[in-house]
Amino acid sequence: MSQRLTVPPIYSPFEPAIHPSHAVIDQQTSAWAEKFGIGSEDLRTRLVTHEIGAFAARILPDGREEVVGILSDFVMWLFGVDDGCCEEGIAGADPHDLVPVLSRLIRVAQNPEAPMLPDDPLARGMRDLRGRIAAHATAAQATRWVDGLREYFLSLVWEAAHRSRGTMPALADYTMMRLYDGAASIISPVLEFAYGYELAQNDRDAHTVRALAEMAYFVISWDNDIFSFHKESRADRFVLNVIKVLEHEYGITPQQAMSVAISQRDRVLWLFLRLRERLLTSAGPELRTYLLSLGTFIRATQDWSISSRRYTTPDDPANLPTNFADTPTDTSNEPLPISPIAWWWGLLPD
Ligand code: 3E9
Ligand code: MG
Ligand code: MG
Ligand code: MG
Ligand code: MG
Ligand code: MG
């Protein structure tokens, strides 16, 4: 049995918030998973206890209730894929098996009317989600959501390639892929249509705005790796996690790797806050809402991660914190020594 690492309270400057309908939404998501048969019965029995509805309600505390419900069901669906197919399932051990499954699901997302996979639970769940999204999102937002799913699936295939050989990626490659593999990027179109607006494409794709979104995905993914390390170190399958990547990259212990990971996410979060502050001074109302939603999303992941049974694992309890710190451990302006993201620090004025 691997050791029990202690996770200290980590820095969070964002206010906690939750949609008032979280309990109802959580129940509806459990019923949705049952109706469509998401995951094996064993997996589903566990997933419905993870308070996925509360997670969605924290990401969109003031969002349209129906969209919070869509997000909640979609996160359930994502775990049906990520746990069910990739981390616990057979296909995730071989890219050759995984690619056809994910490619067909992408086509169903893009064209739900295509007569494909009529009896497949994940395909049926996807059709339902796609129809409900169409009722709230613009065509462009729905397309971005499908594109986000494709990026995420590419990262799953990349993971499966490592799993099939038992190889550990270098930190630079892990970082580049984890920006998508944490699934946070697929949520960004939902952050818009849950609040009934569409960000101008030129605003969303502006260099600094895209960098800020990537920084949020980084912090969300690193926080997930920090809080899910206990669960993942007990999995009987090979699971990638930044703690393991850092141990391998630098030849350090897991507890030292935990400190390095915390300092990396603190340095990125510190940069995020300063760059966001600068943009907020001139942002219009929609860009402003979007930039604030990224912070709410970061906090949502943190609050859900320290409270969900998925990570606290009461039968074999994780040493997770119960609160967050007011100050970061790393406020350096130097770029992290990670080539795919070092450019973020070049966005700071001299
Ligand atoms: C995350 O990585 C996998 C996603 C499918 C989780 C679904 C969550 C979101 C779409 C929002 C982003 C939030 C995160 C990253 C929790 P991983 O390490 O497989 O997640 P796990 O829960 O197993 O630690
Ligand atoms: Mg439940
Ligand atoms: Mg995963
Ligand atoms: Mg996982
Ligand atoms: Mg994890
Ligand atoms: Mg992984």
JSON list of N, CA, C and O in Angstrom, two decimals, residues 160-204:
[
{"chain": "A", "resi": 160, "resn": "ALA", "atom": "N", "xyz": [-3.69, 6.76, -23.20]},
{"chain": "A", "resi": 160, "resn": "ALA", "atom": "CA", "xyz": [-3.76, 5.32, -23.43]},
{"chain": "A", "resi": 160, "resn": "ALA", "atom": "C", "xyz": [-2.44, 4.81, -24.01]},
{"chain": "A", "resi": 160, "resn": "ALA", "atom": "O", "xyz": [-2.02, 3.68, -23.71]},
{"chain": "A", "resi": 161, "resn": "ALA", "atom": "N", "xyz": [-1.80, 5.64, -24.83]},
{"chain": "A", "resi": 161, "resn": "ALA", "atom": "CA", "xyz": [-0.51, 5.24, -25.41]},
{"chain": "A", "resi": 161, "resn": "ALA", "atom": "C", "xyz": [0.50, 5.04, -24.27]},
{"chain": "A", "resi": 161, "resn": "ALA", "atom": "O", "xyz": [1.25, 4.06, -24.26]},
{"chain": "A", "resi": 162, "resn": "HIS", "atom": "N", "xyz": [0.51, 5.94, -23.30]},
{"chain": "A", "resi": 162, "resn": "HIS", "atom": "CA", "xyz": [1.41, 5.76, -22.15]},
{"chain": "A", "resi": 162, "resn": "HIS", "atom": "C", "xyz": [1.00, 4.56, -21.31]},
{"chain": "A", "resi": 162, "resn": "HIS", "atom": "O", "xyz": [1.84, 3.78, -20.85]},
{"chain": "A", "resi": 163, "resn": "ARG", "atom": "N", "xyz": [-0.30, 4.40, -21.14]},
{"chain": "A", "resi": 163, "resn": "ARG", "atom": "CA", "xyz": [-0.78, 3.28, -20.30]},
{"chain": "A", "resi": 163, "resn": "ARG", "atom": "C", "xyz": [-0.40, 1.95, -20.93]},
{"chain": "A", "resi": 163, "resn": "ARG", "atom": "O", "xyz": [-0.01, 1.01, -20.24]},
{"chain": "A", "resi": 164, "resn": "SER", "atom": "N", "xyz": [-0.52, 1.88, -22.26]},
{"chain": "A", "resi": 164, "resn": "SER", "atom": "CA", "xyz": [-0.26, 0.60, -22.93]},
{"chain": "A", "resi": 164, "resn": "SER", "atom": "C", "xyz": [1.20, 0.17, -22.79]},
{"chain": "A", "resi": 164, "resn": "SER", "atom": "O", "xyz": [1.49, -1.02, -22.80]},
{"chain": "A", "resi": 165, "resn": "ARG", "atom": "N", "xyz": [2.10, 1.14, -22.63]},
{"chain": "A", "resi": 165, "resn": "ARG", "atom": "CA", "xyz": [3.52, 0.80, -22.51]},
{"chain": "A", "resi": 165, "resn": "ARG", "atom": "C", "xyz": [4.04, 0.98, -21.08]},
{"chain": "A", "resi": 165, "resn": "ARG", "atom": "O", "xyz": [5.22, 0.72, -20.81]},
{"chain": "A", "resi": 166, "resn": "GLY", "atom": "N", "xyz": [3.19, 1.54, -20.21]},
{"chain": "A", "resi": 166, "resn": "GLY", "atom": "CA", "xyz": [3.64, 1.82, -18.83]},
{"chain": "A", "resi": 166, "resn": "GLY", "atom": "C", "xyz": [4.71, 2.90, -18.77]},
{"chain": "A", "resi": 166, "resn": "GLY", "atom": "O", "xyz": [5.55, 2.89, -17.88]},
{"chain": "A", "resi": 167, "resn": "THR", "atom": "N", "xyz": [4.68, 3.84, -19.71]},
{"chain": "A", "resi": 167, "resn": "THR", "atom": "CA", "xyz": [5.72, 4.89, -19.74]},
{"chain": "A", "resi": 167, "resn": "THR", "atom": "C", "xyz": [5.22, 6.17, -19.06]},
{"chain": "A", "resi": 167, "resn": "THR", "atom": "O", "xyz": [4.04, 6.48, -19.07]},
{"chain": "A", "resi": 168, "resn": "MET", "atom": "N", "xyz": [6.17, 6.90, -18.48]},
{"chain": "A", "resi": 168, "resn": "MET", "atom": "CA", "xyz": [5.84, 8.15, -17.79]},
{"chain": "A", "resi": 168, "resn": "MET", "atom": "C", "xyz": [6.24, 9.31, -18.71]},
{"chain": "A", "resi": 168, "resn": "MET", "atom": "O", "xyz": [7.39, 9.37, -19.14]},
{"chain": "A", "resi": 169, "resn": "PRO", "atom": "N", "xyz": [5.32, 10.23, -19.03]},
{"chain": "A", "resi": 169, "resn": "PRO", "atom": "CA", "xyz": [5.69, 11.34, -19.91]},
{"chain": "A", "resi": 169, "resn": "PRO", "atom": "C", "xyz": [6.62, 12.33, -19.21]},
{"chain": "A", "resi": 169, "resn": "PRO", "atom": "O", "xyz": [6.63, 12.41, -17.98]},
{"chain": "A", "resi": 170, "resn": "ALA", "atom": "N", "xyz": [7.36, 13.09, -20.02]},
{"chain": "A", "resi": 170, "resn": "ALA", "atom": "CA", "xyz": [8.14, 14.20, -19.47]},
{"chain": "A", "resi": 170, "resn": "ALA", "atom": "C", "xyz": [7.17, 15.29, -19.00]},
{"chain": "A", "resi": 170, "resn": "ALA", "atom": "O", "xyz": [6.03, 15.38, -19.48]},
{"chain": "A", "resi": 171, "resn": "LEU", "atom": "N", "xyz": [7.64, 16.12, -18.09]},
{"chain": "A", "resi": 171, "resn": "LEU", "atom": "CA", "xyz": [6.78, 17.18, -17.52]},
{"chain": "A", "resi": 171, "resn": "LEU", "atom": "C", "xyz": [6.21, 18.09, -18.61]},
{"chain": "A", "resi": 171, "resn": "LEU", "atom": "O", "xyz": [5.04, 18.47, -18.56]},
{"chain": "A", "resi": 172, "resn": "ALA", "atom": "N", "xyz": [7.02, 18.46, -19.60]},
{"chain": "A", "resi": 172, "resn": "ALA", "atom": "CA", "xyz": [6.56, 19.38, -20.65]},
{"chain": "A", "resi": 172, "resn": "ALA", "atom": "C", "xyz": [5.40, 18.76, -21.43]},
{"chain": "A", "resi": 172, "resn": "ALA", "atom": "O", "xyz": [4.38, 19.42, -21.67]},
{"chain": "A", "resi": 173, "resn": "ASP", "atom": "N", "xyz": [5.53, 17.51, -21.81]},
{"chain": "A", "resi": 173, "resn": "ASP", "atom": "CA", "xyz": [4.45, 16.84, -22.55]},
{"chain": "A", "resi": 173, "resn": "ASP", "atom": "C", "xyz": [3.22, 16.65, -21.68]},
{"chain": "A", "resi": 173, "resn": "ASP", "atom": "O", "xyz": [2.09, 16.83, -22.13]},
{"chain": "A", "resi": 174, "resn": "TYR", "atom": "N", "xyz": [3.45, 16.26, -20.45]},
{"chain": "A", "resi": 174, "resn": "TYR", "atom": "CA", "xyz": [2.31, 16.08, -19.55]},
{"chain": "A", "resi": 174, "resn": "TYR", "atom": "C", "xyz": [1.52, 17.37, -19.41]},
{"chain": "A", "resi": 174, "resn": "TYR", "atom": "O", "xyz": [0.29, 17.39, -19.50]},
{"chain": "A", "resi": 175, "resn": "THR", "atom": "N", "xyz": [2.23, 18.48, -19.22]},
{"chain": "A", "resi": 175, "resn": "THR", "atom": "CA", "xyz": [1.57, 19.77, -19.04]},
{"chain": "A", "resi": 175, "resn": "THR", "atom": "C", "xyz": [0.74, 20.14, -20.26]},
{"chain": "A", "resi": 175, "resn": "THR", "atom": "O", "xyz": [-0.43, 20.52, -20.15]},
{"chain": "A", "resi": 176, "resn": "MET", "atom": "N", "xyz": [1.36, 20.00, -21.42]},
{"chain": "A", "resi": 176, "resn": "MET", "atom": "CA", "xyz": [0.70, 20.35, -22.68]},
{"chain": "A", "resi": 176, "resn": "MET", "atom": "C", "xyz": [-0.59, 19.55, -22.86]},
{"chain": "A", "resi": 176, "resn": "MET", "atom": "O", "xyz": [-1.63, 20.09, -23.26]},
{"chain": "A", "resi": 177, "resn": "MET", "atom": "N", "xyz": [-0.56, 18.27, -22.55]},
{"chain": "A", "resi": 177, "resn": "MET", "atom": "CA", "xyz": [-1.74, 17.43, -22.75]},
{"chain": "A", "resi": 177, "resn": "MET", "atom": "C", "xyz": [-2.74, 17.56, -21.61]},
{"chain": "A", "resi": 177, "resn": "MET", "atom": "O", "xyz": [-3.95, 17.45, -21.82]},
{"chain": "A", "resi": 178, "resn": "ARG", "atom": "N", "xyz": [-2.25, 17.81, -20.40]},
{"chain": "A", "resi": 178, "resn": "ARG", "atom": "CA", "xyz": [-3.15, 17.89, -19.24]},
{"chain": "A", "resi": 178, "resn": "ARG", "atom": "C", "xyz": [-4.06, 19.13, -19.34]},
{"chain": "A", "resi": 178, "resn": "ARG", "atom": "O", "xyz": [-5.14, 19.14, -18.72]},
{"chain": "A", "resi": 179, "resn": "LEU", "atom": "N", "xyz": [-3.64, 20.13, -20.13]},
{"chain": "A", "resi": 179, "resn": "LEU", "atom": "CA", "xyz": [-4.52, 21.28, -20.33]},
{"chain": "A", "resi": 179, "resn": "LEU", "atom": "C", "xyz": [-5.87, 20.83, -20.91]},
{"chain": "A", "resi": 179, "resn": "LEU", "atom": "O", "xyz": [-6.90, 21.45, -20.68]},
{"chain": "A", "resi": 180, "resn": "TYR", "atom": "N", "xyz": [-5.84, 19.74, -21.70]},
{"chain": "A", "resi": 180, "resn": "TYR", "atom": "CA", "xyz": [-7.09, 19.20, -22.29]},
{"chain": "A", "resi": 180, "resn": "TYR", "atom": "C", "xyz": [-7.60, 17.99, -21.51]},
{"chain": "A", "resi": 180, "resn": "TYR", "atom": "O", "xyz": [-8.80, 17.76, -21.43]},
{"chain": "A", "resi": 181, "resn": "ASP", "atom": "N", "xyz": [-6.69, 17.22, -20.97]},
{"chain": "A", "resi": 181, "resn": "ASP", "atom": "CA", "xyz": [-7.01, 15.95, -20.34]},
{"chain": "A", "resi": 181, "resn": "ASP", "atom": "C", "xyz": [-7.77, 16.13, -19.02]},
{"chain": "A", "resi": 181, "resn": "ASP", "atom": "O", "xyz": [-8.42, 15.21, -18.54]},
{"chain": "A", "resi": 182, "resn": "GLY", "atom": "N", "xyz": [-7.72, 17.33, -18.45]},
{"chain": "A", "resi": 182, "resn": "GLY", "atom": "CA", "xyz": [-8.50, 17.60, -17.25]},
{"chain": "A", "resi": 182, "resn": "GLY", "atom": "C", "xyz": [-9.95, 17.91, -17.59]},
{"chain": "A", "resi": 182, "resn": "GLY", "atom": "O", "xyz": [-10.78, 18.12, -16.71]},
{"chain": "A", "resi": 183, "resn": "ALA", "atom": "N", "xyz": [-10.28, 17.98, -18.89]},
{"chain": "A", "resi": 183, "resn": "ALA", "atom": "CA", "xyz": [-11.64, 18.19, -19.39]},
{"chain": "A", "resi": 183, "resn": "ALA", "atom": "C", "xyz": [-12.20, 19.57, -19.08]},
{"chain": "A", "resi": 183, "resn": "ALA", "atom": "O", "xyz": [-13.36, 19.85, -19.39]},
{"chain": "A", "resi": 184, "resn": "ALA", "atom": "N", "xyz": [-11.39, 20.45, -18.50]},
{"chain": "A", "resi": 184, "resn": "ALA", "atom": "CA", "xyz": [-11.90, 21.78, -18.16]},
{"chain": "A", "resi": 184, "resn": "ALA", "atom": "C", "xyz": [-12.19, 22.60, -19.42]},
{"chain": "A", "resi": 184, "resn": "ALA", "atom": "O", "xyz": [-13.14, 23.40, -19.45]},
{"chain": "A", "resi": 185, "resn": "SER", "atom": "N", "xyz": [-11.40, 22.40, -20.49]},
{"chain": "A", "resi": 185, "resn": "SER", "atom": "CA", "xyz": [-11.60, 23.21, -21.70]},
{"chain": "A", "resi": 185, "resn": "SER", "atom": "C", "xyz": [-12.95, 22.94, -22.36]},
{"chain": "A", "resi": 185, "resn": "SER", "atom": "O", "xyz": [-13.50, 23.82, -23.02]},
{"chain": "A", "resi": 186, "resn": "ILE", "atom": "N", "xyz": [-13.48, 21.74, -22.18]},
{"chain": "A", "resi": 186, "resn": "ILE", "atom": "CA", "xyz": [-14.80, 21.45, -22.79]},
{"chain": "A", "resi": 186, "resn": "ILE", "atom": "C", "xyz": [-15.90, 22.23, -22.10]},
{"chain": "A", "resi": 186, "resn": "ILE", "atom": "O", "xyz": [-16.98, 22.42, -22.64]},
{"chain": "A", "resi": 187, "resn": "ILE", "atom": "N", "xyz": [-15.63, 22.62, -20.84]},
{"chain": "A", "resi": 187, "resn": "ILE", "atom": "CA", "xyz": [-16.67, 23.33, -20.08]},
{"chain": "A", "resi": 187, "resn": "ILE", "atom": "C", "xyz": [-16.77, 24.81, -20.51]},
{"chain": "A", "resi": 187, "resn": "ILE", "atom": "O", "xyz": [-17.78, 25.45, -20.29]},
{"chain": "A", "resi": 188, "resn": "SER", "atom": "N", "xyz": [-15.73, 25.36, -21.14]},
{"chain": "A", "resi": 188, "resn": "SER", "atom": "CA", "xyz": [-15.75, 26.81, -21.34]},
{"chain": "A", "resi": 188, "resn": "SER", "atom": "C", "xyz": [-16.92, 27.33, -22.19]},
{"chain": "A", "resi": 188, "resn": "SER", "atom": "O", "xyz": [-17.48, 28.37, -21.85]},
{"chain": "A", "resi": 189, "resn": "PRO", "atom": "N", "xyz": [-17.37, 26.63, -23.26]},
{"chain": "A", "resi": 189, "resn": "PRO", "atom": "CA", "xyz": [-18.59, 27.15, -23.92]},
{"chain": "A", "resi": 189, "resn": "PRO", "atom": "C", "xyz": [-19.81, 27.15, -23.00]},
{"chain": "A", "resi": 189, "resn": "PRO", "atom": "O", "xyz": [-20.68, 28.02, -23.12]},
{"chain": "A", "resi": 190, "resn": "VAL", "atom": "N", "xyz": [-19.85, 26.18, -22.07]},
{"chain": "A", "resi": 190, "resn": "VAL", "atom": "CA", "xyz": [-20.99, 26.12, -21.14]},
{"chain": "A", "resi": 190, "resn": "VAL", "atom": "C", "xyz": [-21.00, 27.34, -20.22]},
{"chain": "A", "resi": 190, "resn": "VAL", "atom": "O", "xyz": [-22.05, 27.85, -19.85]},
{"chain": "A", "resi": 191, "resn": "LEU", "atom": "N", "xyz": [-19.79, 27.83, -19.87]},
{"chain": "A", "resi": 191, "resn": "LEU", "atom": "CA", "xyz": [-19.71, 29.02, -19.01]},
{"chain": "A", "resi": 191, "resn": "LEU", "atom": "C", "xyz": [-20.44, 30.19, -19.67]},
{"chain": "A", "resi": 191, "resn": "LEU", "atom": "O", "xyz": [-20.97, 31.05, -18.99]},
{"chain": "A", "resi": 192, "resn": "GLU", "atom": "N", "xyz": [-20.44, 30.23, -21.00]},
{"chain": "A", "resi": 192, "resn": "GLU", "atom": "CA", "xyz": [-21.15, 31.30, -21.71]},
{"chain": "A", "resi": 192, "resn": "GLU", "atom": "C", "xyz": [-22.65, 31.04, -21.76]},
{"chain": "A", "resi": 192, "resn": "GLU", "atom": "O", "xyz": [-23.45, 31.85, -21.30]},
{"chain": "A", "resi": 193, "resn": "PHE", "atom": "N", "xyz": [-23.07, 29.91, -22.35]},
{"chain": "A", "resi": 193, "resn": "PHE", "atom": "CA", "xyz": [-24.51, 29.78, -22.57]},
{"chain": "A", "resi": 193, "resn": "PHE", "atom": "C", "xyz": [-25.30, 29.56, -21.29]},
{"chain": "A", "resi": 193, "resn": "PHE", "atom": "O", "xyz": [-26.52, 29.79, -21.26]},
{"chain": "A", "resi": 194, "resn": "ALA", "atom": "N", "xyz": [-24.64, 29.18, -20.22]},
{"chain": "A", "resi": 194, "resn": "ALA", "atom": "CA", "xyz": [-25.36, 29.10, -18.94]},
{"chain": "A", "resi": 194, "resn": "ALA", "atom": "C", "xyz": [-25.80, 30.47, -18.47]},
{"chain": "A", "resi": 194, "resn": "ALA", "atom": "O", "xyz": [-26.74, 30.61, -17.69]},
{"chain": "A", "resi": 195, "resn": "TYR", "atom": "N", "xyz": [-25.09, 31.51, -18.96]},
{"chain": "A", "resi": 195, "resn": "TYR", "atom": "CA", "xyz": [-25.45, 32.88, -18.57]},
{"chain": "A", "resi": 195, "resn": "TYR", "atom": "C", "xyz": [-26.08, 33.64, -19.74]},
{"chain": "A", "resi": 195, "resn": "TYR", "atom": "O", "xyz": [-26.21, 34.86, -19.69]},
{"chain": "A", "resi": 196, "resn": "GLY", "atom": "N", "xyz": [-26.43, 32.89, -20.80]},
{"chain": "A", "resi": 196, "resn": "GLY", "atom": "CA", "xyz": [-27.19, 33.48, -21.89]},
{"chain": "A", "resi": 196, "resn": "GLY", "atom": "C", "xyz": [-26.44, 34.48, -22.73]},
{"chain": "A", "resi": 196, "resn": "GLY", "atom": "O", "xyz": [-27.04, 35.43, -23.25]},
{"chain": "A", "resi": 197, "resn": "TYR", "atom": "N", "xyz": [-25.15, 34.34, -22.90]},
{"chain": "A", "resi": 197, "resn": "TYR", "atom": "CA", "xyz": [-24.42, 35.24, -23.79]},
{"chain": "A", "resi": 197, "resn": "TYR", "atom": "C", "xyz": [-23.44, 34.45, -24.65]},
{"chain": "A", "resi": 197, "resn": "TYR", "atom": "O", "xyz": [-23.17, 33.28, -24.38]},
{"chain": "A", "resi": 198, "resn": "GLU", "atom": "N", "xyz": [-22.95, 35.11, -25.68]},
{"chain": "A", "resi": 198, "resn": "GLU", "atom": "CA", "xyz": [-21.91, 34.52, -26.53]},
{"chain": "A", "resi": 198, "resn": "GLU", "atom": "C", "xyz": [-20.78, 35.53, -26.64]},
{"chain": "A", "resi": 198, "resn": "GLU", "atom": "O", "xyz": [-20.97, 36.64, -27.14]},
{"chain": "A", "resi": 199, "resn": "LEU", "atom": "N", "xyz": [-19.62, 35.13, -26.16]},
{"chain": "A", "resi": 199, "resn": "LEU", "atom": "CA", "xyz": [-18.45, 35.99, -26.21]},
{"chain": "A", "resi": 199, "resn": "LEU", "atom": "C", "xyz": [-18.05, 36.18, -27.68]},
{"chain": "A", "resi": 199, "resn": "LEU", "atom": "O", "xyz": [-18.07, 35.22, -28.44]},
{"chain": "A", "resi": 200, "resn": "ALA", "atom": "N", "xyz": [-17.69, 37.42, -28.05]},
{"chain": "A", "resi": 200, "resn": "ALA", "atom": "CA", "xyz": [-17.21, 37.64, -29.42]},
{"chain": "A", "resi": 200, "resn": "ALA", "atom": "C", "xyz": [-15.97, 36.78, -29.64]},
{"chain": "A", "resi": 200, "resn": "ALA", "atom": "O", "xyz": [-15.09, 36.71, -28.77]},
{"chain": "A", "resi": 201, "resn": "GLN", "atom": "N", "xyz": [-15.92, 36.12, -30.80]},
{"chain": "A", "resi": 201, "resn": "GLN", "atom": "CA", "xyz": [-14.81, 35.20, -31.04]},
{"chain": "A", "resi": 201, "resn": "GLN", "atom": "C", "xyz": [-13.45, 35.88, -30.92]},
{"chain": "A", "resi": 201, "resn": "GLN", "atom": "O", "xyz": [-12.49, 35.30, -30.41]},
{"chain": "A", "resi": 202, "resn": "ASN", "atom": "N", "xyz": [-13.39, 37.14, -31.38]},
{"chain": "A", "resi": 202, "resn": "ASN", "atom": "CA", "xyz": [-12.10, 37.85, -31.30]},
{"chain": "A", "resi": 202, "resn": "ASN", "atom": "C", "xyz": [-11.71, 38.17, -29.86]},
{"chain": "A", "resi": 202, "resn": "ASN", "atom": "O", "xyz": [-10.53, 38.32, -29.57]},
{"chain": "A", "resi": 203, "resn": "ASP", "atom": "N", "xyz": [-12.68, 38.28, -28.98]},
{"chain": "A", "resi": 203, "resn": "ASP", "atom": "CA", "xyz": [-12.36, 38.47, -27.56]},
{"chain": "A", "resi": 203, "resn": "ASP", "atom": "C", "xyz": [-11.85, 37.16, -26.97]},
{"chain": "A", "resi": 203, "resn": "ASP", "atom": "O", "xyz": [-10.84, 37.11, -26.28]},
{"chain": "A", "resi": 204, "resn": "ARG", "atom": "N", "xyz": [-12.57, 36.07, -27.26]},
{"chain": "A", "resi": 204, "resn": "ARG", "atom": "CA", "xyz": [-12.22, 34.77, -26.68]},
{"chain": "A", "resi": 204, "resn": "ARG", "atom": "C", "xyz": [-10.84, 34.31, -27.17]},
{"chain": "A", "resi": 204, "resn": "ARG", "atom": "O", "xyz": [-10.08, 33.72, -26.41]}
]
